[in-house]
Short mmCIF file of C-alpha atoms in Angstrom, two decimals:
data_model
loop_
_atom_site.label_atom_id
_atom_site.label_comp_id
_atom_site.label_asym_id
_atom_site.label_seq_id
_atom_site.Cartn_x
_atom_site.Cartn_y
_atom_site.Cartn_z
CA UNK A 1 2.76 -8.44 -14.85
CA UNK A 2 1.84 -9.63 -11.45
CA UNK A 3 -1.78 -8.96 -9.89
CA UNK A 4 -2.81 -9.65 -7.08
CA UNK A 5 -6.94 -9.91 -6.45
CA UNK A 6 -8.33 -9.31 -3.26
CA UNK A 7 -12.23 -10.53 -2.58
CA UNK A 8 -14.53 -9.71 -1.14
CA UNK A 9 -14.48 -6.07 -1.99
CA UNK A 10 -16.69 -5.19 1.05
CA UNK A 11 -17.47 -7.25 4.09
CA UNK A 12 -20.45 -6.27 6.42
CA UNK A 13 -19.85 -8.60 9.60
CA UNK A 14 -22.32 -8.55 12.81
CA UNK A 15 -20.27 -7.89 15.90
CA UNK A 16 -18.78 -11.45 17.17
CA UNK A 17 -19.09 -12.93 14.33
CA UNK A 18 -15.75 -13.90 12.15
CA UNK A 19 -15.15 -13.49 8.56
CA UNK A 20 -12.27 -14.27 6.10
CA UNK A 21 -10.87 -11.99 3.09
CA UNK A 22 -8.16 -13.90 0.25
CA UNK A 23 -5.82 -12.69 -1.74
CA UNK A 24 -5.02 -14.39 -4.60
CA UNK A 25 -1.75 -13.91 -7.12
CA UNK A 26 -1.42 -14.66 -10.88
CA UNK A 27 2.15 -15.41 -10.17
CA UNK A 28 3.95 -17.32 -7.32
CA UNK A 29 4.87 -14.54 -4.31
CA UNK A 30 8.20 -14.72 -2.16
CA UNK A 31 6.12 -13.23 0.72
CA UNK A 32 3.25 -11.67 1.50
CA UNK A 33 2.30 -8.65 3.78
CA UNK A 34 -0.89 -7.68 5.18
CA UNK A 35 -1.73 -3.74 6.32
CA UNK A 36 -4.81 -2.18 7.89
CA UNK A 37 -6.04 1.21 6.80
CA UNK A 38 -8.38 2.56 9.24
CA UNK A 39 -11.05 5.91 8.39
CA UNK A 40 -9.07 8.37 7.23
CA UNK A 41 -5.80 7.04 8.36
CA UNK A 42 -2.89 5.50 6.05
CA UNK A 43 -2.25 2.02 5.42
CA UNK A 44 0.04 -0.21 8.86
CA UNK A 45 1.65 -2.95 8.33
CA UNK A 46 0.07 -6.11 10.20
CA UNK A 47 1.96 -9.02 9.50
CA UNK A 48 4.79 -10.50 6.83
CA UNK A 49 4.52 -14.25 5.79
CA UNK A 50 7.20 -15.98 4.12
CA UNK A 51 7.33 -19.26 4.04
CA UNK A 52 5.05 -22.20 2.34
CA UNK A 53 2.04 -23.12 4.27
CA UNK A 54 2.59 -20.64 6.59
CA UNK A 55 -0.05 -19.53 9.48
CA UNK A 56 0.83 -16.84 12.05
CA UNK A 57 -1.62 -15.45 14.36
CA UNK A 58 -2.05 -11.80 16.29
CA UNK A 59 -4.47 -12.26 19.08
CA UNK A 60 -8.17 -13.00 17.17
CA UNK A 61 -6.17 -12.44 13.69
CA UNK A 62 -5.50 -15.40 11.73
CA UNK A 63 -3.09 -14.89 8.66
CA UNK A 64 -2.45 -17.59 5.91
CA UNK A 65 -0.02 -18.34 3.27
CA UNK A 66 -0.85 -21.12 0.75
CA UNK A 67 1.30 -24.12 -0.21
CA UNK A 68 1.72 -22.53 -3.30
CA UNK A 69 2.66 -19.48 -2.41
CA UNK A 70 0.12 -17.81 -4.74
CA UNK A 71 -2.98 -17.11 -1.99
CA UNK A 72 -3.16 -15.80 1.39
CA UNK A 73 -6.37 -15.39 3.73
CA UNK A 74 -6.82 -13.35 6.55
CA UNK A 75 -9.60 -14.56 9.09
CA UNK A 76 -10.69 -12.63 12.43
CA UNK A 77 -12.78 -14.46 14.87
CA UNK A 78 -15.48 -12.57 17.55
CA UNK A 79 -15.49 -9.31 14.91
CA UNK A 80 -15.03 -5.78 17.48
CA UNK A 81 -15.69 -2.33 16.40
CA UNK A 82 -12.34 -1.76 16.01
CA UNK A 83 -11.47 -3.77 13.02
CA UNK A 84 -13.74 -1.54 11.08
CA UNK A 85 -11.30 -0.53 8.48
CA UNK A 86 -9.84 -1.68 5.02
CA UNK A 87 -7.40 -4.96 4.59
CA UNK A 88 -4.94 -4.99 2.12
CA UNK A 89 -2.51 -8.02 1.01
CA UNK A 90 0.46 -6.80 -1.10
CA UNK A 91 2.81 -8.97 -2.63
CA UNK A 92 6.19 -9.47 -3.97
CA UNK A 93 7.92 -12.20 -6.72
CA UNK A 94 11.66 -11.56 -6.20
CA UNK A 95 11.95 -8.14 -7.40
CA UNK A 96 11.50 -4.92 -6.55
CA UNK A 97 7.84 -4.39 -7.08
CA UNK A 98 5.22 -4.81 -3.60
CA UNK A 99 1.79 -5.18 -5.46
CA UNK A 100 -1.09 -3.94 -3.55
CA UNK A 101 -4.65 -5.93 -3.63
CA UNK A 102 -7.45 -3.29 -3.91
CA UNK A 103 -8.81 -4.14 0.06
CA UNK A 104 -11.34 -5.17 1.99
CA UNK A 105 -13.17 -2.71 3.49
CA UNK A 106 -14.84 -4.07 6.80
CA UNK A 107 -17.71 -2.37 8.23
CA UNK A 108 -19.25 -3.66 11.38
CA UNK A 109 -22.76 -3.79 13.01
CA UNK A 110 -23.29 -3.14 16.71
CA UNK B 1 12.38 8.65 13.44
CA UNK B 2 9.42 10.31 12.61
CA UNK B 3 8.61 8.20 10.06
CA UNK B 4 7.57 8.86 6.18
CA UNK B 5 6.66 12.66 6.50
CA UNK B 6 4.67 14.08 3.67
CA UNK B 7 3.86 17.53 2.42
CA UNK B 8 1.47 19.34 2.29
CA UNK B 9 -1.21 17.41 4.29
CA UNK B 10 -3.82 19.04 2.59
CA UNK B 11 -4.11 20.75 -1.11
CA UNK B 12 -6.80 22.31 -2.75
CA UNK B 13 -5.87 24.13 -5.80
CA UNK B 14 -7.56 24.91 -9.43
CA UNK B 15 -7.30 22.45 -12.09
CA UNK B 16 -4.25 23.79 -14.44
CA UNK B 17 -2.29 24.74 -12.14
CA UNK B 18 1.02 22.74 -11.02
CA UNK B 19 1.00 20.94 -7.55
CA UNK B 20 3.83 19.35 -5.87
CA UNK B 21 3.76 16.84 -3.61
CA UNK B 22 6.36 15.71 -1.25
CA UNK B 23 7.90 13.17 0.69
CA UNK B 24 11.08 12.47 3.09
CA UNK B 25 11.35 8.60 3.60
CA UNK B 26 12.65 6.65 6.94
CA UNK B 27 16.32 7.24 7.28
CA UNK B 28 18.30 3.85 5.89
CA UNK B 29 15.70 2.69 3.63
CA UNK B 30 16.38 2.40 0.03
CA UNK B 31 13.13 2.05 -1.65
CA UNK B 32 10.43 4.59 -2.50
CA UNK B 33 6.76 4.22 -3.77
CA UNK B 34 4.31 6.79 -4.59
CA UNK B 35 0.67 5.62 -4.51
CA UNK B 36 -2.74 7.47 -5.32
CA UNK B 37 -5.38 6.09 -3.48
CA UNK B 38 -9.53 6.83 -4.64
CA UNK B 39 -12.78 5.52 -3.66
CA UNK B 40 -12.61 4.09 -7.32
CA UNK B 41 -9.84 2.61 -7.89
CA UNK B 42 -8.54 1.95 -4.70
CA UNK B 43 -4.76 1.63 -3.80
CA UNK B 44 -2.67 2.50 -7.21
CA UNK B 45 1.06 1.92 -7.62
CA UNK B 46 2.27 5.00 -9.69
CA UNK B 47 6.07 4.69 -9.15
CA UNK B 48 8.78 2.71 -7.16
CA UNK B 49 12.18 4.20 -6.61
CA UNK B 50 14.96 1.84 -5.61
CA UNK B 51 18.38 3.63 -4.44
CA UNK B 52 16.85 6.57 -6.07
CA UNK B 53 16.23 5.64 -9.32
CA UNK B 54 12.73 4.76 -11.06
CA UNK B 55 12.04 1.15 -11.01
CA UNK B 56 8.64 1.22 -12.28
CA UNK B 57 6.77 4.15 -13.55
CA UNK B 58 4.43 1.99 -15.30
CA UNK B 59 1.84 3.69 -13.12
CA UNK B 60 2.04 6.75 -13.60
CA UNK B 61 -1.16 8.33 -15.69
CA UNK B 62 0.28 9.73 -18.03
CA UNK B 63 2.74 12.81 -18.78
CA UNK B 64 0.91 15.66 -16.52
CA UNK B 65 2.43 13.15 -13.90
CA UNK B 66 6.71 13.05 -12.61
CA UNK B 67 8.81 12.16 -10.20
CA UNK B 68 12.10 12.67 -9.19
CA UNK B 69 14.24 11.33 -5.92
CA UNK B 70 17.40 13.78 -5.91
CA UNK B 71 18.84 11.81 -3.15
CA UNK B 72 18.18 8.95 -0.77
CA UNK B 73 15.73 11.44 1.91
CA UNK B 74 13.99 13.57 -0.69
CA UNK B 75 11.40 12.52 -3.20
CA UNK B 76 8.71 14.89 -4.98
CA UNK B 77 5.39 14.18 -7.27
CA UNK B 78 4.32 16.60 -9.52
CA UNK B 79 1.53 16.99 -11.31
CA UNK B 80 1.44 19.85 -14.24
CA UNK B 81 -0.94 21.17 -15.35
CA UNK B 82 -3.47 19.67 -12.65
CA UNK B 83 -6.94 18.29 -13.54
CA UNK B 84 -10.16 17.49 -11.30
CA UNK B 85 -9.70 13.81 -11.87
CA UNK B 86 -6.39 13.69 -10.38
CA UNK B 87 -8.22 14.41 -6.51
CA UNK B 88 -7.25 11.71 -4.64
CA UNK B 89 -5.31 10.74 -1.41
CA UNK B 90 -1.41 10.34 -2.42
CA UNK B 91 0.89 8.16 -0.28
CA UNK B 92 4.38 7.77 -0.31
CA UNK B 93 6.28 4.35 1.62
CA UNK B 94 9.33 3.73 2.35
CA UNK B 95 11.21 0.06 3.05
CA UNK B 96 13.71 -1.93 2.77
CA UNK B 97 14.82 -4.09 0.35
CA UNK B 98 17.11 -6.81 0.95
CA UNK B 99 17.74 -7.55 -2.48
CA UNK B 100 17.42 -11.16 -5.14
CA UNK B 101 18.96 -14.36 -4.93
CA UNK B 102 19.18 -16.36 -1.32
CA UNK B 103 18.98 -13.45 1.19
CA UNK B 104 16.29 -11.98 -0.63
CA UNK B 105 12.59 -9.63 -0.08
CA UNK B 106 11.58 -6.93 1.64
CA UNK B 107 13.42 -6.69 4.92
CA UNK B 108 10.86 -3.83 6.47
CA UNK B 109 7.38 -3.88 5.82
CA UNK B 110 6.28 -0.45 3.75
CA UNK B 111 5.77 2.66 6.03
CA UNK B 112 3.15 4.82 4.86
CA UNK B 113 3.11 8.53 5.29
CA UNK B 114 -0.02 10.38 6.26
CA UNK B 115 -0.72 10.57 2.57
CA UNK B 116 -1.60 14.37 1.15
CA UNK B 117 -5.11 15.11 0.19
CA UNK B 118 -5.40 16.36 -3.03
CA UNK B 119 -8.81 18.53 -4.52
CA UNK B 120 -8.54 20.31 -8.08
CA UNK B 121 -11.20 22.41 -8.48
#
């Protein structure tokens, strides 16, 4: 069945620095969403992508969906405090199913 | 809306004993998901309820482990009898999908609710 693969498992980024986490699918996705789980909190939705090729961007967020629909990346530039949480891609091939990645989990030093 | 509510926040109870969890989805929404979530194994799919019927229980442990959706804004978990592996964060989304074919995907993102903490001691 479909997987989707999420690396790296843990990012440790030095405040103002930037850092990407993929997502990567064994089959081709229809779209892709990305959600943000802080401490303690429960997964919120960040962004939907769609279409081939795709880039959308949410202030220093950068979001990615590959030509063939089977990767994504997210990338943050300038790294705050306050993305300290996990990432999570989850994806969907035309049915009912929204596969979760297993996260990134973003920790950052002062 | 308030959004996904779950019940109880918080559960601590001793392992044999039957817990249910529970969860009222956003109004209008026609799909349901039940995830477990652990330091280990992060984020885990256990079942996905489409117009209230199971889609995909593939998930789901094992037999100590059901769910049911009696209508479209009621959906329980329950786990009998309980054991101390099965401590974990549960989460229950709701969204919206549009369906195969031209107009297809999700049409909402997944809502999460606060999730319910679950200890078996």
């Amino acid at each position: 069945g479909q997987q989707v693969m999420q690396i790296p498992q843990y990012q440790h980024v030095q405040e103002g620095e930037d850092f990407t986490t993929y997502c990567n699918s064994s089959t081709t996705l229809s779209n892709i969403q990305w959600y943000k789980q802080r401490p303690g909190g429960h997964p919120v939705f960040l962004i939907q992508l769609v279409k081939s090729g795709e880039v959308k961007k949410q202030k220093r967020l950068t979001f990615q969906f590959g030509e063939a629909k089977k990767n994504s990346s997210l990338h943050i530039t300038a790294t705050q405090t306050t993305d300290v949480g996990t990432y999570f891609c989850a994806g969907s091939s035309n049915d009912y199913k929204l596969s979760f990645g297993a996260g990134t989990t973003v920790t950052v030093r002062a | 809306d308030a959004g996904v509510i779950q019940s109880p926040r918080h559960e601590v109870t001793e392992m044999g004993q039957e817990v249910t969890l529970r969860c009222k989805p956003i109004s209008g929404h026609n799909s349901l998901f039940w995830y477990r979530q652990t330091m280990m194994r992060g984020l885990e799919l256990l079942i996905y309820f489409n117009n209230n019927v199971p889609i995909d229980d593939s998930g789901m442990p094992e037999d100590r482990f059901s769910a049911k959706m009696p209508n479209a804004s009621f959906s329980t978990l329950k786990i009998q009898p309980s054991e101390p592996r099965d401590s974990a964060v549960y989460f229950c989304a709701s969204s919206f999908f549009r369906g195969t074919g031209r107009f297809q995907g999700w049409d909402t993102e997944a809502f999460f609710g606060q999730g319910t903490r679950l200890t078996v001691v």
